[in-house]
Amino acid sequence: MTLLLVCAGIWLVVRQFARHGQLDAAKWTLFADPAVMRYLLTGLWATVRVTSVSGALALPFGVALALGRLARNRPVKWLSGIYVESMRAVPLLLLIYAFLLGLPEAGVHLSLFWQLVWPIVITNSAVFAEIFRAGVRALPRGQHEAALALGLGRWPAMRLVLLPQAVRQVSPALVGQLVRLLKDSTLGYAVSFLELLNSAKVLGEFDHTVVQSYLVVAVVYVVVNSLLAGAAGRLERRIGTARTPS
């Protein structure tokens, strides 16, 4: 029944598009133009750069925050906890506007790229911290005790024994969060950064093909996110296979 309703909804949408001329060939041949393809590929590359740089910065920050939350030093644990809980609660768009409008008032001027990247890093590092912390907490207590019995201190045991195992455990969750990070890059419009979605908006408004531009870009996002989701699935299966006794 659900499938029938979905199919009926799609048919109604396509019918409305056709009635209003949105399926006319003239509105779609535009995307075969090499100049338009280069423009959208440039936007895609901008999205990839934002995602890659944000992930490369947020992951180590997340590890540091996770270690802070697991620390025995109360001030470190307390400050790390406040940061993580606060940044997970603050909407990313609000933080982007804080960088866009607040930093220039303080005399700090960042490029559009970094005005988008730093808020993403700040919020996602808090999420990565909880993922890493959950991975460490999920390990059997005997792992830590065995490392201590071998003469390792608390932090060497964490760095050499617990953290590598935790990363292996939570690899699918990390890939899933990278998918979320890719979606966060679509907020580039707030700082006028031409990532893929904002590039599609500009193209659609210029050529009066807003619907077509958004649909094409939606397909691109589906393909990219499907590749990342597939990578997460393969990691999860590989980890499950490694856990299965031979």
Short mmCIF file of C-alpha atoms in Angstrom, two decimals, residues 68-172:
data_model
loop_
_atom_site.label_atom_id
_atom_site.label_comp_id
_atom_site.label_asym_id
_atom_site.label_seq_id
_atom_site.Cartn_x
_atom_site.Cartn_y
_atom_site.Cartn_z
CA GLY A 68 39.03 14.84 27.79
CA ARG A 69 35.65 13.42 28.74
CA LEU A 70 37.29 10.14 29.72
CA ALA A 71 40.02 11.85 31.75
CA ARG A 72 40.26 11.51 35.52
CA ASN A 73 41.20 15.18 35.86
CA ARG A 74 37.92 16.80 36.90
CA PRO A 75 38.45 20.27 35.34
CA VAL A 76 39.45 18.70 31.99
CA LYS A 77 36.51 16.30 32.09
CA TRP A 78 34.12 19.09 33.10
CA LEU A 79 35.28 21.56 30.42
CA SER A 80 35.23 18.89 27.71
CA GLY A 81 31.72 17.89 28.74
CA ILE A 82 30.47 21.49 28.66
CA TYR A 83 31.92 22.02 25.18
CA VAL A 84 30.49 18.79 23.77
CA GLU A 85 27.01 19.24 25.20
CA SER A 86 26.87 22.93 24.24
CA MET A 87 28.06 22.48 20.66
CA ARG A 88 25.72 19.55 20.08
CA ALA A 89 22.82 21.77 21.16
CA VAL A 90 23.71 24.90 19.16
CA PRO A 91 22.21 24.92 15.62
CA LEU A 92 24.95 24.94 12.99
CA LEU A 93 23.28 27.75 11.03
CA LEU A 94 23.32 29.96 14.14
CA LEU A 95 27.04 29.33 14.56
CA ILE A 96 27.67 30.15 10.90
CA TYR A 97 25.88 33.47 11.31
CA ALA A 98 27.94 34.13 14.45
CA PHE A 99 31.12 33.73 12.39
CA LEU A 100 29.67 35.74 9.50
CA LEU A 101 28.39 38.69 11.54
CA GLY A 102 30.27 38.53 14.83
CA LEU A 103 33.91 38.03 13.84
CA PRO A 104 34.13 41.11 11.55
CA GLU A 105 32.85 43.21 14.47
CA ALA A 106 35.81 41.90 16.48
CA GLY A 107 38.22 42.72 13.66
CA VAL A 108 38.65 39.10 12.52
CA HIS A 109 38.14 38.54 8.79
CA LEU A 110 38.01 35.04 7.37
CA SER A 111 37.54 33.90 3.79
CA LEU A 112 34.13 32.51 2.81
CA PHE A 113 35.60 29.01 2.83
CA TRP A 114 36.72 29.22 6.47
CA GLN A 115 33.55 31.02 7.55
CA LEU A 116 31.77 27.82 6.53
CA VAL A 117 34.40 25.27 7.58
CA TRP A 118 35.07 26.39 11.17
CA PRO A 119 31.43 26.25 12.35
CA ILE A 120 31.12 22.78 10.79
CA VAL A 121 34.30 21.69 12.57
CA ILE A 122 33.15 23.08 15.91
CA THR A 123 29.79 21.30 15.87
CA ASN A 124 30.92 18.04 14.28
CA SER A 125 33.94 17.64 16.57
CA ALA A 126 31.46 17.46 19.47
CA VAL A 127 29.51 14.71 17.70
CA PHE A 128 32.69 12.80 16.81
CA ALA A 129 33.75 13.07 20.46
CA GLU A 130 30.62 11.25 21.59
CA ILE A 131 31.10 8.59 18.91
CA PHE A 132 34.68 7.91 20.04
CA ARG A 133 33.72 7.98 23.73
CA ALA A 134 30.90 5.50 23.11
CA GLY A 135 33.34 3.24 21.27
CA VAL A 136 35.77 3.23 24.19
CA ARG A 137 32.99 2.67 26.72
CA ALA A 138 31.69 -0.28 24.68
CA LEU A 139 34.99 -2.19 24.92
CA PRO A 140 35.21 -5.02 27.46
CA ARG A 141 36.72 -3.87 30.75
CA GLY A 142 39.27 -6.66 30.47
CA GLN A 143 41.00 -4.87 27.59
CA HIS A 144 42.03 -2.00 29.85
CA GLU A 145 43.01 -4.33 32.68
CA ALA A 146 45.11 -6.46 30.33
CA ALA A 147 46.95 -3.38 29.04
CA LEU A 148 47.68 -2.26 32.60
CA ALA A 149 48.89 -5.76 33.48
CA LEU A 150 51.42 -5.52 30.65
CA GLY A 151 52.92 -2.47 32.35
CA LEU A 152 51.27 0.24 30.22
CA GLY A 153 50.16 3.43 31.93
CA ARG A 154 46.62 4.78 31.63
CA TRP A 155 47.28 7.00 28.60
CA PRO A 156 49.60 4.60 26.73
CA ALA A 157 46.92 1.93 27.23
CA MET A 158 44.30 4.31 25.86
CA ARG A 159 46.46 5.33 22.88
CA LEU A 160 47.88 1.93 21.94
CA VAL A 161 45.14 -0.51 22.95
CA LEU A 162 41.72 1.01 23.61
CA LEU A 163 41.46 3.85 21.10
CA PRO A 164 42.47 1.78 18.01
CA GLN A 165 39.88 -0.86 18.92
CA ALA A 166 37.25 1.82 19.55
CA VAL A 167 37.91 3.41 16.15
CA ARG A 168 37.46 0.01 14.52
CA GLN A 169 34.19 -0.51 16.39
CA VAL A 170 32.69 2.85 15.45
CA SER A 171 33.99 3.12 11.86
CA PRO A 172 30.50 2.77 10.33
#
